[in-house]
């Protein structure tokens, strides 16, 4: 998929099934190598990021079977090195480091790649592992880590809340000797899902989902079965699709509790929202949304991964809205593409955008800069006047399963070229 032709002026309506969470599935794949016994994982989304993660595991010697359900057998890992050509493609590949080190006492990996959404250091991952007793050297963009014997449990205060570093430390501490406490931990639902998975394998983790996680290390983990949680960002993206196109969409097989901050903002924008045990319905028929003021922040705050979609919503809403990004330092690249479509957006101080809503965007040629920006520009094409051509959509399939197909089922007219 390199280009999408998106016919505009559409109202999106109907039912959509939400896929498994990319950001839970990716770390869980890497955590699976903490055990030499077999692991079975369901609800894994079929995405290029997942396929790259699997290639990396296969390179290390892991046996994989993947046909909707993923079977992982990491009993015969014989390589402890992750090469540049695989690791550069996804940021998530940093999560191979903690499990390799905890189980085998050594790991060598290149610094990871990922979405270009600002400076993305890995110091908190590395400092956490060093606190647990690892010796780490960084030379020519390559991390070389080893530990003599087992890692040692410690109290670790995270000087900044980091999803990725919380996952690295939590995974490594499962096999450490003694207790680890992660203070000021990230509280995202994905962290809770990973802890649940590790506990299924016999780990001893409590407190995931709060800002203090307690881990009592065990000598080894067993096999087990786990189902990945629904993707809250994919859910949020489809709810914005309904809100921005004045439609009615019901998302199924999702978890409403994970979207509180998003649902609050959509309600403030004027949407009628109903929820059930595993579904959310958003109704914006016949109503133009109202502009919103948003600050991104770590969970349970408003997710940075939803700010581009809400910038689109503000672009066509009544009034003036603002979005302040507090997590990443360069996450407004996509705004120039919305501006090409007529949006009245100004970037202020690099971390805030001010948006004067207009009734309609107009079609254009637009270029995707990252994953969430891709979904946003496709939605923008669906509601703009005319035919929008969306370029560089390879970012999209990294993180959204069958996005154009799902939108077409809701009444969009998107052709993949
Ligand atoms: C994860 C998600 C990403 C989401 C982000 C924040 C995955 C694959 N990605 O990314 O979609 O947008 O959480 O919810 O799950 N930081 C440091 N040093 C570190 C690590 C992070 O300074 O060692 C900084 C980052 O640059 C950023 C902030 O901490 O400014 C938060 O990053 P973090 O929560 O770690 O995000 P990721 O795990 O990379």
CSV table of C-alpha atoms and ligand atoms in Angstrom, one decimal:
chain,number,residue,atom,x,y,z
A,1,UNK,CA,0.0,0.0,0.0
A,2,UNK,CA,1.7,3.2,-1.1
A,3,UNK,CA,-1.2,5.6,-1.9
A,4,UNK,CA,-4.8,5.9,-1.1
A,5,UNK,CA,-7.5,7.7,-3.1
A,6,UNK,CA,-10.1,8.9,-0.7
A,7,UNK,CA,-13.4,10.3,-1.9
A,8,UNK,CA,-14.7,13.0,0.4
A,9,UNK,CA,-18.0,14.3,1.8
A,10,UNK,CA,-18.8,11.0,3.5
A,11,UNK,CA,-20.7,10.4,6.7
A,12,UNK,CA,-19.4,7.3,8.4
A,13,UNK,CA,-21.9,5.0,10.0
A,14,UNK,CA,-22.2,1.4,11.1
A,15,UNK,CA,-20.4,-1.3,13.2
A,16,UNK,CA,-16.7,-1.9,13.4
A,17,UNK,CA,-14.8,-4.7,15.2
A,18,UNK,CA,-11.7,-3.5,17.1
A,19,UNK,CA,-8.5,-5.4,16.8
A,20,UNK,CA,-6.1,-6.4,19.5
A,21,UNK,CA,-3.8,-3.7,20.9
A,22,UNK,CA,-0.6,-3.2,19.0
A,23,UNK,CA,1.1,-1.6,22.1
A,24,UNK,CA,0.2,-4.5,24.3
A,25,UNK,CA,0.9,-7.2,21.7
A,26,UNK,CA,4.4,-6.0,20.8
A,27,UNK,CA,5.9,-6.0,24.3
A,28,UNK,CA,4.1,-9.3,25.1
A,29,UNK,CA,5.8,-11.0,22.1
A,30,UNK,CA,9.2,-9.9,23.4
A,31,UNK,CA,8.3,-10.9,27.0
A,32,UNK,CA,7.5,-14.4,25.7
A,33,UNK,CA,11.2,-15.2,25.5
A,34,UNK,CA,11.5,-14.9,29.3
A,35,UNK,CA,10.4,-18.5,29.4
A,36,UNK,CA,11.7,-21.6,27.7
A,37,UNK,CA,8.2,-23.1,27.8
A,38,UNK,CA,5.5,-22.7,25.1
A,39,UNK,CA,3.3,-19.6,25.0
A,40,UNK,CA,0.0,-19.1,23.1
A,41,UNK,CA,-1.3,-15.6,22.4
A,42,UNK,CA,-4.6,-14.7,20.8
A,43,UNK,CA,-6.1,-11.4,19.5
A,44,UNK,CA,-2.7,-10.4,18.0
A,45,UNK,CA,-3.3,-7.8,15.3
A,46,UNK,CA,-1.8,-8.5,11.9
A,47,UNK,CA,0.4,-5.5,11.4
A,48,UNK,CA,3.9,-4.8,9.9
A,49,UNK,CA,5.3,-3.9,13.4
A,50,UNK,CA,4.2,-7.3,14.6
A,51,UNK,CA,5.7,-9.0,11.6
A,52,UNK,CA,9.0,-7.2,12.2
A,53,UNK,CA,8.9,-8.2,15.9
A,54,UNK,CA,8.3,-11.8,14.8
A,55,UNK,CA,11.2,-11.7,12.3
A,56,UNK,CA,13.5,-10.5,15.1
A,57,UNK,CA,12.4,-13.3,17.4
A,58,UNK,CA,12.9,-15.9,14.6
A,59,UNK,CA,16.4,-14.4,14.0
A,60,UNK,CA,17.3,-15.1,17.7
A,61,UNK,CA,16.2,-18.8,17.2
A,62,UNK,CA,12.6,-18.6,18.5
A,63,UNK,CA,10.1,-20.9,16.8
A,64,UNK,CA,6.9,-19.1,15.8
A,65,UNK,CA,3.5,-20.3,14.4
A,66,UNK,CA,1.1,-17.5,13.5
A,67,UNK,CA,-2.3,-18.1,12.1
A,68,UNK,CA,-4.6,-15.7,14.0
A,69,UNK,CA,-3.3,-17.3,17.2
A,70,UNK,CA,0.4,-17.0,17.9
A,71,UNK,CA,2.5,-19.9,19.2
A,72,UNK,CA,5.9,-19.0,20.6
A,73,UNK,CA,8.6,-21.5,21.6
A,74,UNK,CA,11.7,-19.7,22.9
A,75,UNK,CA,13.4,-22.9,24.2
A,76,UNK,CA,16.2,-22.8,21.6
A,77,UNK,CA,17.4,-19.2,21.5
A,78,UNK,CA,21.0,-19.2,20.5
A,79,UNK,CA,21.6,-15.7,19.4
A,80,UNK,CA,21.7,-12.8,21.9
A,81,UNK,CA,22.2,-10.1,19.3
A,82,UNK,CA,19.6,-7.9,17.5
A,83,UNK,CA,20.9,-6.6,14.2
A,84,UNK,CA,20.5,-3.1,12.9
A,85,UNK,CA,18.4,-4.0,9.8
A,86,UNK,CA,15.6,-5.4,12.1
A,87,UNK,CA,15.9,-3.2,15.1
A,88,UNK,CA,15.9,0.1,13.2
A,89,UNK,CA,12.4,-0.4,12.0
A,90,UNK,CA,10.5,-0.4,15.3
A,91,UNK,CA,10.9,1.4,18.6
A,92,UNK,CA,9.4,-1.6,20.4
A,93,UNK,CA,12.5,-3.7,19.6
A,94,UNK,CA,14.1,-2.1,22.7
A,95,UNK,CA,11.9,-4.6,24.7
A,96,UNK,CA,14.1,-7.5,23.6
A,97,UNK,CA,16.8,-6.2,25.8
A,98,UNK,CA,15.3,-6.7,29.3
A,99,UNK,CA,14.1,-10.3,28.7
A,100,UNK,CA,17.4,-11.4,27.0
A,101,UNK,CA,19.4,-10.0,29.8
A,102,UNK,CA,17.2,-11.4,32.6
A,103,UNK,CA,17.1,-14.9,31.1
A,104,UNK,CA,20.6,-15.3,29.5
A,105,UNK,CA,22.6,-12.6,31.3
A,106,UNK,CA,23.7,-11.0,28.0
A,107,UNK,CA,22.3,-9.0,25.1
A,108,UNK,CA,23.6,-6.8,22.3
A,109,UNK,CA,21.2,-4.6,20.3
A,110,UNK,CA,21.3,-1.6,18.2
A,111,UNK,CA,19.4,1.5,19.2
A,112,UNK,CA,15.8,1.2,18.0
A,113,UNK,CA,13.9,3.2,15.3
A,114,UNK,CA,10.2,3.9,15.2
A,115,UNK,CA,7.8,6.8,14.4
A,116,UNK,CA,9.6,10.2,13.9
A,117,UNK,CA,7.7,12.0,16.7
A,118,UNK,CA,10.6,13.7,18.3
A,119,UNK,CA,13.7,12.8,20.3
A,120,UNK,CA,13.1,9.4,21.8
A,121,UNK,CA,16.0,8.4,24.1
A,122,UNK,CA,16.3,5.1,25.9
A,123,UNK,CA,18.2,6.3,29.0
A,124,UNK,CA,15.4,5.3,31.4
A,125,UNK,CA,15.4,1.8,30.1
A,126,UNK,CA,19.2,1.5,30.4
A,127,UNK,CA,19.4,3.2,33.8
A,128,UNK,CA,16.7,0.9,35.2
A,129,UNK,CA,18.6,-2.2,34.0
A,130,UNK,CA,21.9,-0.8,35.4
A,131,UNK,CA,20.1,-0.3,38.8
A,132,UNK,CA,19.1,-4.0,38.6
A,133,UNK,CA,22.8,-4.9,38.3
A,134,UNK,CA,23.5,-4.9,34.6
A,135,UNK,CA,26.7,-3.6,33.1
A,136,UNK,CA,25.9,-1.6,30.0
A,137,UNK,CA,28.1,0.0,27.4
A,138,UNK,CA,26.9,2.1,24.5
A,139,UNK,CA,29.2,2.3,21.5
A,140,UNK,CA,28.5,3.2,17.8
A,141,UNK,CA,24.7,3.1,18.5
A,142,UNK,CA,25.0,-0.4,19.9
A,143,UNK,CA,23.9,-1.4,23.4
A,144,UNK,CA,26.0,-4.1,25.0
A,145,UNK,CA,24.6,-5.5,28.2
A,146,UNK,CA,25.6,-8.3,30.6
A,147,UNK,CA,25.1,-9.4,34.1
A,148,UNK,CA,27.0,-12.0,36.1
A,149,UNK,CA,24.5,-14.4,37.7
A,150,UNK,CA,20.9,-13.0,38.2
A,151,UNK,CA,19.8,-9.4,38.1
A,152,UNK,CA,19.1,-8.0,41.6
A,153,UNK,CA,15.8,-6.5,42.7
A,154,UNK,CA,15.9,-2.8,43.7
A,155,UNK,CA,13.8,0.2,44.4
A,156,UNK,CA,13.7,2.3,41.2
A,157,UNK,CA,12.2,5.7,41.0
A,158,UNK,CA,11.4,6.8,37.4
A,159,UNK,CA,12.4,10.4,37.1
A,160,UNK,CA,10.0,10.7,34.2
A,161,UNK,CA,6.9,8.5,33.5
A,162,UNK,CA,7.7,6.2,30.6
A,163,UNK,CA,5.6,3.4,29.2
A,164,UNK,CA,8.5,1.7,27.5
A,165,UNK,CA,11.0,1.9,30.5
A,166,UNK,CA,8.3,0.7,32.9
A,167,UNK,CA,7.8,-2.4,30.6
A,168,UNK,CA,11.6,-3.0,30.3
A,169,UNK,CA,12.2,-2.8,34.1
A,170,UNK,CA,9.1,-4.9,35.0
A,171,UNK,CA,10.0,-7.6,32.5
A,172,UNK,CA,13.6,-7.8,33.7
A,173,UNK,CA,12.7,-7.8,37.4
A,174,UNK,CA,10.4,-10.9,37.0
A,175,UNK,CA,13.6,-13.1,36.9
A,176,UNK,CA,15.7,-11.0,39.3
A,177,UNK,CA,16.7,-12.1,42.7
A,178,UNK,CA,14.6,-10.4,45.4
A,179,UNK,CA,12.1,-7.5,45.3
A,180,UNK,CA,11.8,-4.7,42.8
A,181,UNK,CA,9.6,-1.6,43.3
A,182,UNK,CA,9.0,0.7,40.3
A,183,UNK,CA,8.0,4.0,41.7
A,184,UNK,CA,6.3,6.7,39.4
A,185,UNK,CA,5.5,3.8,37.0
A,186,UNK,CA,3.4,4.3,33.9
A,187,UNK,CA,-0.2,3.2,34.4
A,188,UNK,CA,-1.4,2.5,30.9
A,189,UNK,CA,-3.8,-0.5,30.3
A,190,UNK,CA,-1.1,-2.1,28.2
A,191,UNK,CA,1.2,-2.3,31.3
A,192,UNK,CA,-1.7,-4.0,33.2
A,193,UNK,CA,-2.1,-6.5,30.3
A,194,UNK,CA,1.7,-7.2,30.3
A,195,UNK,CA,1.7,-7.8,34.1
A,196,UNK,CA,-1.3,-10.1,33.7
A,197,UNK,CA,0.5,-12.0,31.0
A,198,UNK,CA,3.7,-12.4,33.0
A,199,UNK,CA,1.7,-13.4,36.1
A,200,UNK,CA,0.0,-16.1,34.0
A,201,UNK,CA,3.5,-17.5,33.3
A,202,UNK,CA,4.2,-17.5,37.0
A,203,UNK,CA,5.6,-14.1,37.7
A,204,UNK,CA,4.8,-12.3,40.9
A,205,UNK,CA,3.7,-8.7,40.0
A,206,UNK,CA,1.2,-6.6,41.9
A,207,UNK,CA,0.2,-2.9,41.5
A,208,UNK,CA,0.3,-2.7,37.7
A,209,UNK,CA,-2.1,0.1,36.8
A,210,UNK,CA,-1.1,2.2,39.8
A,211,UNK,CA,2.1,4.3,40.1
A,212,UNK,CA,3.9,1.7,42.2
A,213,UNK,CA,4.6,-1.7,40.8
A,214,UNK,CA,5.9,-4.5,43.1
A,215,UNK,CA,7.7,-7.5,41.6
A,216,UNK,CA,9.0,-10.4,43.6
A,217,UNK,CA,11.5,-12.2,41.3
A,218,UNK,CA,11.2,-15.9,40.5
A,219,UNK,CA,13.8,-18.3,39.2
A,220,UNK,CA,12.0,-19.3,36.1
A,221,UNK,CA,8.7,-18.7,34.3
A,222,UNK,CA,6.3,-21.3,32.8
A,223,UNK,CA,4.3,-21.5,29.6
A,224,UNK,CA,0.8,-20.1,29.3
A,225,UNK,CA,-2.0,-18.7,27.3
A,226,UNK,CA,-3.1,-15.0,27.0
A,227,UNK,CA,-5.6,-12.9,25.1
A,228,UNK,CA,-4.4,-9.3,24.1
A,229,UNK,CA,-6.6,-6.4,25.2
A,230,UNK,CA,-8.5,-4.4,22.6
A,231,UNK,CA,-6.7,-1.5,20.9
A,232,UNK,CA,-7.9,1.7,22.7
A,233,UNK,CA,-6.3,4.0,20.2
A,234,UNK,CA,-7.9,2.2,17.2
A,235,UNK,CA,-11.2,2.5,19.1
A,236,UNK,CA,-10.7,6.2,19.7
A,237,UNK,CA,-9.8,6.8,16.1
A,238,UNK,CA,-13.1,5.2,14.9
A,239,UNK,CA,-15.1,7.3,17.4
A,240,UNK,CA,-13.4,10.4,16.1
A,241,UNK,CA,-14.3,9.2,12.6
A,242,UNK,CA,-18.0,9.2,13.6
A,243,UNK,CA,-17.7,12.6,15.4
A,244,UNK,CA,-15.9,14.3,12.5
A,245,UNK,CA,-18.2,13.0,9.8
A,246,UNK,CA,-21.4,13.6,11.8
A,247,UNK,CA,-22.2,9.8,11.8
A,248,UNK,CA,-23.1,7.0,14.2
A,249,UNK,CA,-20.5,4.3,14.7
A,250,UNK,CA,-20.5,1.4,17.2
A,251,UNK,CA,-17.2,-0.1,18.1
A,252,UNK,CA,-17.4,-3.7,19.2
A,253,UNK,CA,-15.0,-6.0,21.1
A,254,UNK,CA,-13.4,-3.0,22.9
A,255,UNK,CA,-13.0,-2.0,26.5
A,256,UNK,CA,-14.8,1.3,27.4
A,257,UNK,CA,-13.0,1.7,30.7
A,258,UNK,CA,-9.7,2.3,28.8
A,259,UNK,CA,-11.1,5.3,27.0
A,260,UNK,CA,-12.5,7.5,29.8
A,261,UNK,CA,-10.5,10.6,28.9
A,262,UNK,CA,-11.3,10.2,25.2
A,263,UNK,CA,-15.0,9.7,25.9
A,264,UNK,CA,-15.1,12.8,28.2
A,265,UNK,CA,-13.7,15.0,25.4
A,266,UNK,CA,-16.0,13.5,22.8
A,267,UNK,CA,-19.0,14.2,25.0
A,268,UNK,CA,-17.7,17.8,25.5
A,269,UNK,CA,-17.7,18.1,21.7
A,270,UNK,CA,-21.4,17.3,21.7
A,271,UNK,CA,-21.4,13.6,20.9
A,272,UNK,CA,-24.0,11.2,22.4
A,273,UNK,CA,-22.2,8.2,23.8
A,274,UNK,CA,-23.5,4.9,25.0
A,275,UNK,CA,-21.4,2.1,26.3
A,276,UNK,CA,-21.9,-1.6,27.1
A,277,UNK,CA,-19.6,-4.3,28.5
A,278,UNK,CA,-17.5,-4.4,25.3
A,279,UNK,CA,-18.9,-1.8,23.0
A,280,UNK,CA,-19.1,2.0,22.6
A,281,UNK,CA,-21.5,3.8,20.4
A,282,UNK,CA,-21.0,7.4,19.3
A,283,UNK,CA,-23.8,9.5,17.7
A,284,UNK,CA,-23.0,12.9,16.2
A,285,UNK,CA,-25.8,12.8,13.5
A,286,UNK,CA,-26.9,16.3,12.4
A,287,UNK,CA,-24.5,18.1,14.7
A,288,UNK,CA,-21.3,20.0,14.1
A,289,UNK,CA,-18.8,19.3,16.9
A,290,UNK,CA,-17.7,22.0,19.4
A,291,UNK,CA,-14.0,22.8,19.6
A,292,UNK,CA,-12.0,21.3,22.5
A,293,UNK,CA,-9.1,22.3,24.7
A,294,UNK,CA,-6.8,19.3,25.3
A,295,UNK,CA,-3.5,18.6,27.1
A,296,UNK,CA,-1.9,15.2,26.4
A,297,UNK,CA,-0.5,13.4,29.5
A,298,UNK,CA,0.3,9.9,30.7
A,299,UNK,CA,-2.6,7.6,31.4
A,300,UNK,CA,-5.3,8.1,32.8
A,301,UNK,CA,-4.8,11.5,31.0
A,302,UNK,CA,-5.5,12.2,27.4
A,303,UNK,CA,-3.3,10.0,25.2
A,304,UNK,CA,-0.7,11.6,22.9
A,305,UNK,CA,-1.5,8.9,20.4
A,306,UNK,CA,-5.0,10.6,19.9
A,307,UNK,CA,-3.9,14.2,19.5
A,308,UNK,CA,-3.6,14.2,15.7
A,309,UNK,CA,-7.1,12.7,15.4
A,310,UNK,CA,-8.5,15.4,17.7
A,311,UNK,CA,-6.7,18.1,15.8
A,312,UNK,CA,-8.7,17.0,12.8
A,313,UNK,CA,-11.9,17.2,14.9
A,314,UNK,CA,-11.0,20.7,16.0
A,315,UNK,CA,-10.3,21.7,12.4
A,316,UNK,CA,-14.0,21.3,11.4
A,317,UNK,CA,-15.6,22.2,14.8
A,318,UNK,CA,-17.4,25.3,15.9
A,319,UNK,CA,-15.1,27.7,17.7
A,320,UNK,CA,-11.4,27.9,18.6
A,321,UNK,CA,-9.7,24.8,20.1
A,322,UNK,CA,-6.2,24.2,21.4
A,323,UNK,CA,-4.1,21.1,21.8
A,324,UNK,CA,-1.0,21.0,24.0
A,325,UNK,CA,1.4,18.1,23.6
A,326,UNK,CA,3.3,17.3,26.8
A,327,UNK,CA,4.8,13.9,26.0
A,328,UNK,CA,6.8,14.2,22.8
A,329,UNK,CA,8.6,17.2,21.5
A,330,UNK,CA,7.9,17.1,17.8
A,331,UNK,CA,4.4,15.7,17.2
A,332,UNK,CA,2.8,18.4,15.0
A,333,UNK,CA,4.4,17.5,11.7
A,334,UNK,CA,1.1,16.4,10.3
A,335,UNK,CA,-0.5,19.9,10.8
A,336,UNK,CA,1.0,21.2,7.6
A,337,UNK,CA,-0.9,18.6,5.7
A,338,UNK,CA,-4.2,19.6,7.4
A,339,UNK,CA,-3.4,23.2,6.6
A,340,UNK,CA,-3.0,22.1,2.9
A,341,UNK,CA,-6.6,20.9,3.2
A,342,UNK,CA,-7.7,24.3,4.4
A,343,UNK,CA,-7.5,23.8,8.2
A,344,UNK,CA,-6.7,27.0,10.2
A,345,UNK,CA,-4.1,25.7,12.5
A,346,UNK,CA,-1.2,27.7,14.1
A,347,UNK,CA,1.6,26.0,16.0
A,348,UNK,CA,2.7,28.0,19.1
A,349,UNK,CA,5.9,27.5,21.1
A,350,UNK,CA,6.4,24.1,19.4
A,351,UNK,CA,4.0,22.4,21.9
A,352,UNK,CA,0.6,23.9,21.3
A,353,UNK,CA,-1.7,24.2,18.3
A,354,UNK,CA,-4.5,26.7,18.0
A,355,UNK,CA,-7.2,25.8,15.6
A,356,UNK,CA,-10.0,28.0,14.3
A,357,UNK,CA,-12.7,25.6,13.2
A,358,UNK,CA,-14.1,25.8,9.6
A,359,UNK,CA,-17.2,24.0,8.3
A,360,UNK,CA,-15.4,21.9,5.6
A,361,UNK,CA,-11.9,20.9,4.6
A,362,UNK,CA,-11.0,20.7,0.9
A,363,UNK,CA,-9.2,17.8,-0.8
A,364,UNK,CA,-5.5,17.8,-1.5
A,365,UNK,CA,-2.4,15.6,-2.0
A,366,UNK,CA,-1.2,14.9,1.5
A,367,UNK,CA,1.8,13.0,2.9
A,368,UNK,CA,1.9,10.9,6.1
A,369,UNK,CA,4.6,11.5,8.6
A,370,UNK,CA,3.8,8.9,11.2
A,371,UNK,CA,1.3,6.2,12.2
A,372,UNK,CA,-1.4,8.3,13.9
A,373,UNK,CA,-1.0,11.1,11.3
A,374,UNK,CA,-1.7,8.6,8.6
A,375,UNK,CA,-5.1,7.6,10.1
A,376,UNK,CA,-5.9,11.3,10.7
A,377,UNK,CA,-5.2,12.3,7.1
A,378,UNK,CA,-7.3,9.4,5.8
A,379,UNK,CA,-10.2,10.5,8.0
A,380,UNK,CA,-9.6,14.1,6.8
A,381,UNK,CA,-9.9,12.8,3.2
A,382,UNK,CA,-13.2,11.1,4.0
A,383,UNK,CA,-14.9,14.3,5.2
A,384,UNK,CA,-13.2,16.9,2.9
A,385,UNK,CA,-14.8,18.1,-0.3
A,386,UNK,CA,-13.4,16.3,-3.3
A,387,UNK,CA,-10.8,13.6,-3.9
A,388,UNK,CA,-7.8,13.4,-1.5
A,389,UNK,CA,-4.7,11.5,-2.4
A,390,UNK,CA,-2.9,10.2,0.7
A,391,UNK,CA,0.8,9.4,0.1
A,392,UNK,CA,3.3,7.4,2.2
A,393,UNK,CA,0.7,5.2,3.9
A,394,UNK,CA,3.2,2.6,4.8
A,395,UNK,CA,3.1,4.1,8.3
A,396,UNK,CA,-0.6,3.1,8.5
A,397,UNK,CA,-0.2,-0.7,8.3
A,398,UNK,CA,2.4,-0.6,11.0
A,399,UNK,CA,-0.4,0.1,13.5
A,400,UNK,CA,-3.9,-0.2,12.1
A,401,UNK,CA,-5.3,-3.5,11.0
A,402,UNK,CA,-7.3,-3.2,7.8
A,403,UNK,CA,-8.0,0.5,8.3
A,404,UNK,CA,-9.2,1.3,4.8
A,405,UNK,CA,-11.4,-1.8,4.6
A,406,UNK,CA,-13.0,-1.1,8.0
A,407,UNK,CA,-13.7,2.5,6.9
A,408,UNK,CA,-15.1,1.4,3.6
A,409,UNK,CA,-17.6,-0.9,5.5
A,410,UNK,CA,-18.7,2.3,7.4
A,411,UNK,CA,-19.4,4.1,4.1
A,412,UNK,CA,-16.1,5.5,3.1
A,413,UNK,CA,-14.8,5.3,-0.5
A,414,UNK,CA,-11.1,4.5,-0.3
A,415,UNK,CA,-9.1,2.9,-3.0
A,416,UNK,CA,-5.7,1.4,-2.4
A,417,UNK,CA,-3.3,2.1,-5.2
B,1,LIG,C1,4.8,4.3,24.0
B,1,LIG,C2,3.9,3.9,22.9
B,1,LIG,C3,3.5,5.1,22.1
B,1,LIG,C4,2.9,6.2,23.0
B,1,LIG,C5,3.9,6.5,24.2
B,1,LIG,C6,3.3,7.4,25.2
B,1,LIG,C7,4.5,1.6,22.1
B,1,LIG,C8,5.1,0.8,21.1
B,1,LIG,N1,4.5,3.0,22.0
B,1,LIG,O1,6.0,4.8,23.5
B,1,LIG,O2,2.5,4.8,21.1
B,1,LIG,O3,2.8,7.4,22.3
B,1,LIG,O4,4.1,5.2,24.8
B,1,LIG,O5,2.0,7.0,25.6
B,1,LIG,O6,3.9,1.2,23.1
B,1,LIG,N2,11.7,9.0,27.5
B,1,LIG,C9,13.0,9.3,27.9
B,1,LIG,N3,13.8,8.3,28.1
B,1,LIG,C10,13.5,7.0,28.0
B,1,LIG,C11,12.2,6.7,27.5
B,1,LIG,C12,11.3,7.7,27.3
B,1,LIG,O7,13.3,10.5,28.0
B,1,LIG,O8,14.3,6.1,28.2
B,1,LIG,C13,10.7,10.1,27.2
B,1,LIG,C14,10.2,10.0,25.7
B,1,LIG,O9,11.1,10.7,24.8
B,1,LIG,C15,8.9,10.7,25.8
B,1,LIG,C16,8.4,10.3,27.2
B,1,LIG,O10,9.6,9.9,27.9
B,1,LIG,O11,9.1,12.1,25.8
B,1,LIG,C17,7.4,9.2,27.2
B,1,LIG,O12,7.9,8.1,26.4
B,1,LIG,P1,7.4,6.6,26.6
B,1,LIG,O13,6.2,6.6,27.6
B,1,LIG,O14,8.6,5.8,27.0
B,1,LIG,O15,6.9,6.2,25.2
B,1,LIG,P2,7.3,4.9,24.4
B,1,LIG,O16,7.3,3.7,25.3
B,1,LIG,O17,8.4,5.2,23.5
